[in-house]
Coordinates of C-alpha atoms and ligand atoms in Angstrom, one line a residue:
M297 CA -77.1 105.9 119.1
Y298 CA -76.4 109.2 120.4
R299 CA -77.9 112.4 118.3
I300 CA -77.8 116.2 118.7
T301 CA -81.2 117.3 117.9
P302 CA -81.9 120.4 116.4
H303 CA -82.7 122.2 120.3
L304 CA -79.7 121.0 121.3
Y305 CA -77.3 122.5 118.4
D306 CA -79.0 125.9 119.1
Q307 CA -77.7 125.8 122.5
I308 CA -74.4 124.1 121.9
R309 CA -74.3 127.6 119.0
H310 CA -75.5 129.9 121.8
F311 CA -72.9 128.9 124.3
A312 CA -70.4 128.5 121.7
A313 CA -71.0 132.3 120.9
F314 CA -69.4 133.2 124.9
P315 CA -65.7 133.2 125.0
Q316 CA -64.0 131.3 127.1
T317 CA -62.6 132.1 130.4
G318 CA -58.9 130.6 131.3
V319 CA -57.4 130.2 135.5
S320 CA -54.3 129.9 136.4
L321 CA -52.6 127.6 138.8
Q322 CA -51.9 130.1 141.6
Q323 CA -56.2 130.6 140.7
M324 CA -56.8 126.6 141.4
V325 CA -54.9 126.5 143.9
Q326 CA -55.8 129.4 146.1
F327 CA -59.5 128.5 145.8
G328 CA -59.4 124.6 146.3
S329 CA -56.8 125.0 149.3
T330 CA -59.6 124.6 151.9
P331 CA -62.4 123.4 150.4
S332 CA -65.8 123.3 152.0
D333 CA -69.6 122.3 150.7
G334 CA -69.7 126.1 149.2
T335 CA -66.4 126.4 147.8
L336 CA -67.6 122.9 146.1
F337 CA -70.8 124.5 145.3
K338 CA -69.0 127.8 143.9
A339 CA -66.3 125.9 142.0
S340 CA -68.9 123.8 140.5
Q341 CA -71.0 127.1 139.4
F342 CA -68.1 128.2 137.9
L343 CA -67.9 124.8 136.3
G344 CA -71.6 124.6 135.2
D345 CA -71.3 127.9 133.1
E346 CA -67.5 127.4 132.3
L347 CA -67.3 123.6 130.8
P348 CA -70.8 123.9 128.5
I349 CA -68.8 126.7 126.8
R350 CA -65.7 124.8 126.2
L351 CA -67.3 121.8 125.3
A352 CA -69.7 124.1 122.5
H353 CA -66.6 125.4 121.0
R354 CA -65.2 122.2 120.1
V355 CA -68.5 120.7 118.7
K356 CA -68.3 123.9 116.3
E357 CA -64.9 123.7 116.0
L358 CA -65.8 120.3 114.7
E359 CA -68.4 120.8 113.0
E360 CA -66.5 123.0 111.1
L361 CA -63.9 121.2 109.8
P362 CA -62.5 122.2 106.2
D363 CA -61.9 120.1 103.5
R364 CA -64.3 117.2 105.0
L365 CA -62.4 116.4 107.8
N366 CA -65.5 116.9 109.5
E367 CA -67.1 114.0 107.7
M368 CA -64.8 111.5 109.0
P369 CA -66.5 108.9 111.0
S370 CA -64.0 108.9 114.2
I371 CA -64.3 112.9 114.4
Q372 CA -68.5 112.5 114.2
K373 CA -67.8 110.4 116.7
V374 CA -65.6 112.8 119.1
K375 CA -68.7 115.5 118.4
L376 CA -70.7 113.1 119.4
W377 CA -69.2 112.9 122.7
Y378 CA -68.9 117.0 123.0
A379 CA -72.5 117.0 122.4
Q380 CA -73.5 114.5 124.5
S381 CA -71.3 116.1 127.7
F382 CA -72.5 119.5 126.9
E383 CA -76.0 118.5 127.3
E384 CA -75.3 116.4 130.5
L385 CA -74.1 119.6 132.1
V386 CA -76.7 122.0 131.0
T387 CA -79.5 120.0 132.0
L388 CA -78.5 119.3 135.7
P389 CA -81.0 120.3 137.5
K390 CA -79.5 122.5 140.0
P391 CA -81.1 123.5 143.7
T392 CA -83.4 126.0 144.4
L393 CA -81.1 128.5 146.7
S394 CA -83.0 130.6 149.6
A395 CA -81.8 134.4 150.0
D396 CA -79.6 133.4 153.0
L397 CA -78.0 130.6 151.3
R398 CA -77.5 132.8 148.5
Q399 CA -75.5 134.8 151.1
L400 CA -73.6 132.2 153.2
I401 CA -72.7 130.4 149.5
A402 CA -71.5 133.9 148.6
K403 CA -69.2 133.8 151.9
A404 CA -67.4 130.8 151.3
G405 CA -64.4 130.4 149.9
N406 CA -60.6 131.5 151.3
G407 CA -59.8 135.0 150.3
N408 CA -59.4 134.2 146.2
A409 CA -61.7 132.9 144.1
I410 CA -61.8 131.5 141.0
P411 CA -62.8 133.9 138.1
E412 CA -66.5 134.3 137.3
A413 CA -66.8 132.6 133.5
K414 CA -66.2 135.7 131.6
P415 CA -70.2 135.8 129.4
N416 CA -71.8 137.6 132.2
P417 CA -74.5 134.5 132.0
S418 CA -77.6 137.5 132.3
L419 CA -76.9 136.8 129.0
I420 CA -77.9 133.1 128.6
P421 CA -81.6 132.3 128.2
D422 CA -81.9 129.0 130.8
L423 CA -82.7 127.1 127.8
R424 CA -84.5 124.5 130.3
N425 CA -87.5 126.9 131.1
G426 CA -87.0 129.1 128.3
K427 CA -86.5 131.9 130.2
Y428 CA -83.7 134.2 131.2
H429 CA -81.9 134.2 134.5
N430 CA -79.8 136.8 135.8
G431 CA -76.1 137.2 136.2
R432 CA -74.2 136.1 139.5
T433 CA -72.0 139.8 140.6
S434 CA -68.7 139.1 142.4
V435 CA -68.9 139.5 145.6
P436 CA -66.3 139.7 148.0
V437 CA -65.4 136.9 149.5
S438 CA -64.7 135.8 153.6
N439 CA -62.0 133.0 155.0
R440 CA -65.9 131.7 157.5
H441 CA -65.2 127.6 156.9
D442 CA -67.5 127.0 159.9
I443 CA -70.6 127.8 157.9
P444 CA -73.2 124.7 158.0
F445 CA -74.7 124.5 154.7
P446 CA -77.8 122.2 154.0
P447 CA -77.7 118.6 152.5
E448 CA -79.1 119.7 149.2
I449 CA -75.6 121.3 148.5
S450 CA -73.7 118.4 149.1
A451 CA -76.0 116.1 147.4
Y452 CA -75.4 118.5 144.8
N453 CA -71.9 118.7 144.6
E454 CA -72.1 114.7 144.7
K455 CA -74.2 114.9 141.5
F456 CA -72.0 117.4 139.8
T457 CA -69.2 115.6 140.7
K458 CA -70.5 112.3 139.5
T459 CA -71.7 114.0 136.3
L460 CA -68.0 115.3 136.0
S461 CA -66.5 111.7 136.3
I462 CA -69.0 110.5 133.5
I463 CA -67.6 112.6 131.1
K464 CA -64.7 112.5 132.1
R465 CA -64.4 108.4 131.4
R466 CA -66.4 109.5 128.6
H467 CA -63.4 111.6 126.7
D468 CA -61.2 109.3 127.8
A469 CA -59.9 107.7 124.2
V470 CA -60.5 111.3 122.1
V471 CA -57.1 111.4 121.5
A472 CA -56.6 108.0 119.5
T473 CA -60.0 108.4 118.1
I474 CA -59.8 112.1 116.3
A475 CA -55.8 110.3 115.2
Q476 CA -57.7 108.0 113.7
G477 CA -60.3 110.4 111.9
I478 CA -56.8 111.8 110.4
L479 CA -55.6 108.3 109.7
E480 CA -59.5 108.1 107.7
Y481 CA -58.7 112.1 106.1
K482 CA -55.9 111.2 105.0
K483 CA -56.6 108.0 103.7
S484 CA -59.9 109.1 101.9
R485 CA -58.1 112.0 100.6
Q486 CA -54.6 110.5 100.1
R487 CA -52.4 112.5 101.4
S488 CA -49.3 111.7 103.7
Q489 CA -48.9 115.1 105.7
I490 CA -51.9 117.4 107.3
D491 CA -51.9 120.9 105.9
S492 CA -51.2 123.7 108.4
S493 CA -54.4 124.6 109.2
I494 CA -55.6 120.9 110.2
Q495 CA -52.4 121.3 112.4
S496 CA -53.6 124.5 114.3
F497 CA -56.6 123.4 114.8
L498 CA -55.4 119.6 116.5
D499 CA -53.0 122.0 118.7
R500 CA -55.9 123.9 119.8
F501 CA -58.3 121.0 120.1
Y502 CA -55.4 119.0 122.1
M503 CA -54.7 121.9 124.3
S504 CA -58.4 122.2 125.0
R505 CA -58.5 119.1 126.3
I506 CA -55.9 119.4 128.8
G507 CA -57.5 122.4 130.3
I508 CA -61.2 120.2 130.1
R509 CA -59.4 117.4 132.6
M510 CA -57.7 119.6 134.2
L511 CA -60.6 121.7 135.6
I512 CA -62.6 118.0 136.2
G513 CA -59.8 116.6 137.5
Q514 CA -59.2 119.5 140.0
H515 CA -62.5 119.3 141.0
I516 CA -62.6 115.6 141.1
A517 CA -60.2 115.0 143.4
L518 CA -60.9 118.1 145.1
T519 CA -64.4 116.2 146.2
T520 CA -63.6 113.0 146.3
E521 CA -60.2 112.6 147.6
P522 CA -58.9 113.0 150.9
P523 CA -56.7 116.2 151.6
R524 CA -53.0 115.0 151.5
T525 CA -49.8 116.9 152.5
D526 CA -48.5 119.0 150.0
Y527 CA -51.9 118.6 148.0
V528 CA -54.5 120.8 146.0
G529 CA -56.5 118.4 144.1
I530 CA -53.9 117.4 141.7
I531 CA -51.7 119.8 142.0
C532 CA -48.7 119.3 144.6
T533 CA -47.1 122.8 145.5
R534 CA -43.9 121.0 146.5
T535 CA -43.1 119.1 143.2
N536 CA -40.1 117.7 144.0
I537 CA -38.3 117.9 140.2
R538 CA -35.5 115.4 141.2
Q539 CA -37.6 112.8 142.0
L540 CA -40.0 112.8 138.8
C541 CA -37.5 112.7 136.5
S542 CA -35.4 110.0 138.5
E543 CA -38.8 107.9 137.9
A544 CA -39.5 108.7 134.3
I545 CA -36.0 108.0 133.4
E546 CA -36.3 105.1 134.9
N547 CA -39.8 103.8 133.5
A548 CA -38.4 104.8 130.1
R549 CA -35.2 102.6 130.6
F550 CA -37.4 99.9 131.6
I551 CA -39.7 99.9 128.6
C552 CA -36.3 100.7 126.1
E553 CA -34.7 97.3 127.3
D554 CA -38.2 95.5 127.0
Y555 CA -38.6 97.0 123.6
Y556 CA -35.3 96.5 122.0
G557 CA -34.4 92.9 123.7
L558 CA -31.7 94.9 125.8
Y559 CA -29.7 94.0 128.9
E560 CA -29.3 97.9 129.8
S561 CA -30.5 100.9 127.9
P562 CA -28.4 103.2 127.5
R563 CA -27.3 105.0 130.6
V564 CA -28.6 108.6 131.9
Q565 CA -26.9 110.9 134.1
L566 CA -29.4 113.1 136.4
V567 CA -27.9 116.8 137.8
C568 CA -30.4 118.1 139.6
D569 CA -30.8 119.9 143.1
P570 CA -32.6 117.4 145.0
D571 CA -34.2 119.4 147.2
L572 CA -35.8 122.1 143.6
S573 CA -39.5 121.5 144.5
F574 CA -42.0 123.7 142.7
M575 CA -46.1 124.1 142.2
Y576 CA -46.7 121.9 139.4
V577 CA -49.1 118.7 138.7
P578 CA -47.0 115.4 138.5
G579 CA -48.7 113.4 136.2
H580 CA -48.1 116.4 133.4
L581 CA -44.6 117.0 134.2
S582 CA -44.3 113.2 134.5
H583 CA -46.0 112.8 131.1
M584 CA -43.1 115.0 129.4
T585 CA -39.9 113.9 130.5
F586 CA -41.1 110.2 130.1
E587 CA -41.9 111.3 126.2
I588 CA -38.7 113.2 126.0
M589 CA -36.8 110.4 127.7
K590 CA -38.1 107.6 125.1
N591 CA -37.0 109.7 122.3
S592 CA -33.6 109.9 123.6
L593 CA -33.2 106.4 124.4
R594 CA -34.6 105.4 120.8
A595 CA -32.2 107.4 119.3
V596 CA -28.7 106.5 121.1
V597 CA -29.7 102.9 120.8
E598 CA -31.1 102.7 117.0
K599 CA -27.8 105.4 115.9
H600 CA -24.8 102.7 117.9
G601 CA -27.4 99.3 116.7
I602 CA -28.6 97.2 119.6
N603 CA -25.7 95.2 120.0
A604 CA -23.1 97.9 120.6
S605 CA -21.2 97.3 123.6
S606 CA -21.6 100.5 125.6
F607 CA -24.0 103.8 124.8
P608 CA -23.0 107.2 124.9
L609 CA -24.8 108.7 128.6
I610 CA -27.9 111.0 128.2
K611 CA -28.0 114.0 130.3
V612 CA -30.2 115.7 132.0
V613 CA -29.5 119.3 133.7
V614 CA -32.0 121.0 135.8
A615 CA -31.9 124.3 136.1
K616 CA -33.6 126.4 138.4
G617 CA -34.2 130.5 137.4
N618 CA -36.2 133.0 138.7
E619 CA -39.2 132.8 135.9
D620 CA -38.2 129.3 134.6
I621 CA -37.1 125.8 136.1
T622 CA -35.4 124.5 132.8
V623 CA -34.6 120.7 131.8
K624 CA -32.5 120.0 129.2
I625 CA -32.6 116.2 127.6
S626 CA -29.0 115.9 125.4
D627 CA -28.5 112.6 123.9
E628 CA -25.7 112.0 121.3
G629 CA -28.4 110.1 119.3
G630 CA -27.4 111.4 115.5
G631 CA -30.0 114.4 116.2
I632 CA -32.7 114.8 113.3
P633 CA -32.0 116.5 109.7
R634 CA -33.0 120.0 109.4
S635 CA -35.4 119.1 107.4
A636 CA -37.3 117.1 108.7
M637 CA -37.1 119.9 112.1
P638 CA -40.7 121.2 111.6
L639 CA -41.9 118.1 110.8
V640 CA -41.1 116.5 114.8
W641 CA -44.1 118.8 115.8
T642 CA -46.5 118.2 113.5
Y643 CA -49.1 115.1 114.9
M644 CA -48.4 111.8 113.5
Y645 CA -44.9 112.5 112.2
T646 CA -43.0 109.8 113.4
T647 CA -39.9 107.8 111.7
A648 CA -40.7 104.3 113.7
H649 CA -42.6 101.7 112.1
E650 CA -46.0 102.0 111.4
Q651 CA -48.5 100.8 114.4
D652 CA -51.8 99.5 114.2
L653 CA -53.5 102.7 115.3
A654 CA -56.6 100.5 115.5
A655 CA -55.4 98.2 118.0
D656 CA -54.6 100.7 120.6
F657 CA -57.9 102.5 119.6
D658 CA -59.9 101.7 122.1
K659 CA -57.9 101.8 125.1
S660 CA -58.6 104.5 127.6
D661 CA -55.6 106.4 126.7
F662 CA -53.0 107.7 124.4
K663 CA -50.4 105.0 125.5
A664 CA -47.4 103.5 122.5
P665 CA -44.8 101.7 124.0
M666 CA -41.9 102.7 123.0
A667 CA -42.7 105.1 119.7
G668 CA -45.0 104.9 116.9
F669 CA -47.7 107.4 116.5
G670 CA -45.6 110.8 116.7
Y671 CA -48.0 112.9 119.1
G672 CA -45.0 112.7 122.0
L673 CA -43.2 116.0 120.9
P674 CA -46.4 118.3 120.2
I675 CA -48.6 117.0 123.3
S676 CA -45.5 117.0 125.6
R677 CA -45.1 120.7 124.5
L678 CA -48.9 122.0 124.7
Y679 CA -48.6 120.2 128.8
A680 CA -45.8 122.5 128.8
R681 CA -47.3 125.9 127.0
Y682 CA -50.8 125.1 129.1
F683 CA -48.8 126.7 132.4
G684 CA -47.1 128.6 130.1
G685 CA -43.6 126.8 129.7
D686 CA -42.2 126.0 126.2
L687 CA -40.8 122.8 124.8
I688 CA -37.5 123.3 122.4
L689 CA -35.6 121.2 120.5
I690 CA -32.1 121.9 118.6
S691 CA -30.5 119.4 117.3
M692 CA -26.9 118.7 115.5
E693 CA -27.4 116.4 112.7
G694 CA -24.3 113.5 112.9
Y695 CA -24.2 114.2 117.0
G696 CA -27.2 114.2 119.2
T697 CA -30.2 116.7 120.3
D698 CA -31.0 119.1 123.3
V699 CA -34.6 119.4 124.1
Y700 CA -35.1 122.2 126.5
L701 CA -38.2 121.8 128.8
H702 CA -38.9 125.1 130.1
L703 CA -41.4 125.4 133.3
N704 CA -42.8 128.2 134.1
R705 CA -42.3 129.2 138.4
L706 CA -44.5 132.0 138.7
S707 CA -47.6 130.1 138.1
S708 CA -49.7 132.6 137.2
S709 CA -50.6 132.5 133.6
S710 CA -53.7 131.3 132.8
E711 CA -54.5 128.8 130.7
P712 CA -53.9 129.6 126.9
L713 CA -57.3 129.1 125.2
A714 CA -58.5 129.2 121.9
Ligands
ATP148 N1 -34.2 113.0 120.8 C1 -34.0 112.5 119.7 N2 -33.4 112.2 118.5 C2 -33.5 112.0 117.3 N3 -34.9 111.7 116.8 C3 -35.9 112.8 117.3 C4 -35.5 112.9 118.9 N4 -36.9 113.1 119.3 C5 -37.7 113.0 118.2 N5 -37.0 112.8 117.1 C6 -38.3 112.5 116.0 O1 -39.1 113.1 116.3 C7 -39.7 112.4 115.9 C8 -41.2 112.4 116.6 O2 -41.3 112.2 117.6 P1 -42.4 112.2 119.0 O3 -42.4 112.0 120.1 O4 -43.8 113.3 118.2 O5 -43.6 111.2 118.5 P2 -42.6 109.3 118.2 O6 -41.7 109.0 119.5 O7 -42.1 108.7 116.9 O8 -44.1 108.6 118.2 P3 -44.9 108.9 120.2 O9 -46.2 109.0 119.7 O10 -44.9 107.2 120.2 O11 -43.7 109.6 120.7 C9 -39.5 111.0 115.7 O12 -39.9 109.3 115.5 C10 -38.0 111.2 115.5 O13 -38.2 110.6 114.5

């Protein structure tokens, strides 16, 4: 079994002492719009500094969790995944660069670089050979894409991307495994709810995971996928919101019909300008709208009963403001009692019948069929906040719920990292 050696612990502690560097959606797009071996190499240099810092923060945090939560077997398991990924990144041999090549790489880019990872790497000892190495300095970039890069650069890019793919796959089951760890903790401490310090840990931890996966996913897509119109990596510069909402609605309705054995699930009216598009990550938007729709459908079906002759319409309205695009989902599913309102944002709060988490445990990601783990809302809110938006829920008990999904149009806000 993989274990963390004392030397690796030293490295982790060292990296965890540096702050994380946030990147905005705009920076990701500007940097990745014309990828060449040079820009990809620069991106890998940034990620090679930044990802170990982010992973090290998480290992340290998992290590220091209070009330013996850190001792739960599933928490330990996740900690080892993070440590292993950290080690794979810091031990990946970098190509030796001649002075000329250094200059070529410095010039690669398209006018706007992703930021330098905040810690000045000159302070970081090269832990592989015991020396201190000098920091990179910010170099103005030009618009040159015609520079021939030697094969060792593309070979390194390929190797780096391969390492990222392995890491991404290793971390697929993190959400479910941490959830399992929380269950182990609740059982061992005989608690029914988690306290606010654990809630904030989970918010931080899952937010960090979204960021790490965003950076990794973006890099893999830029390196391995052929260019697609309107796409830069996994970011779509013209995400059509109507189309995306329609798909999420249909998918959620299908699952609802299947789950309750309905001939037809509640209908959904969508009011949205068909041409409204903006820069976003379609995967994130699909995830959020789908989760919110599932909740509304479930509430409506359960309030009115599966034998109801008809269900009240669920309304989805999309509004375009200067700063935000807001998606409002209104249902007549009976709402939520005021006393339960703070709970809906806590992980593992659900009014669905308990499911066997362990059964879903080894699946690649965390997907409940209709409801059941109490992760839908808190994780969706993290996705919204990741790019500077928010998710707000207003309930009228006895009638229904309005959910407001605010999506930031300015796309310049940096990742919220803690
Ligand atoms: N539109 C709604 N109307 C009424 N109750 C709701 C609504 N949305 C959420 N809730 C309540 O909030 C709880 C938590 O919702 P959340 O989406 O986080 O988890 P879940 O749907 O139970 O499980 P899952 O992890 O599968 O999403 C739900 O179990 C439900 O009790």
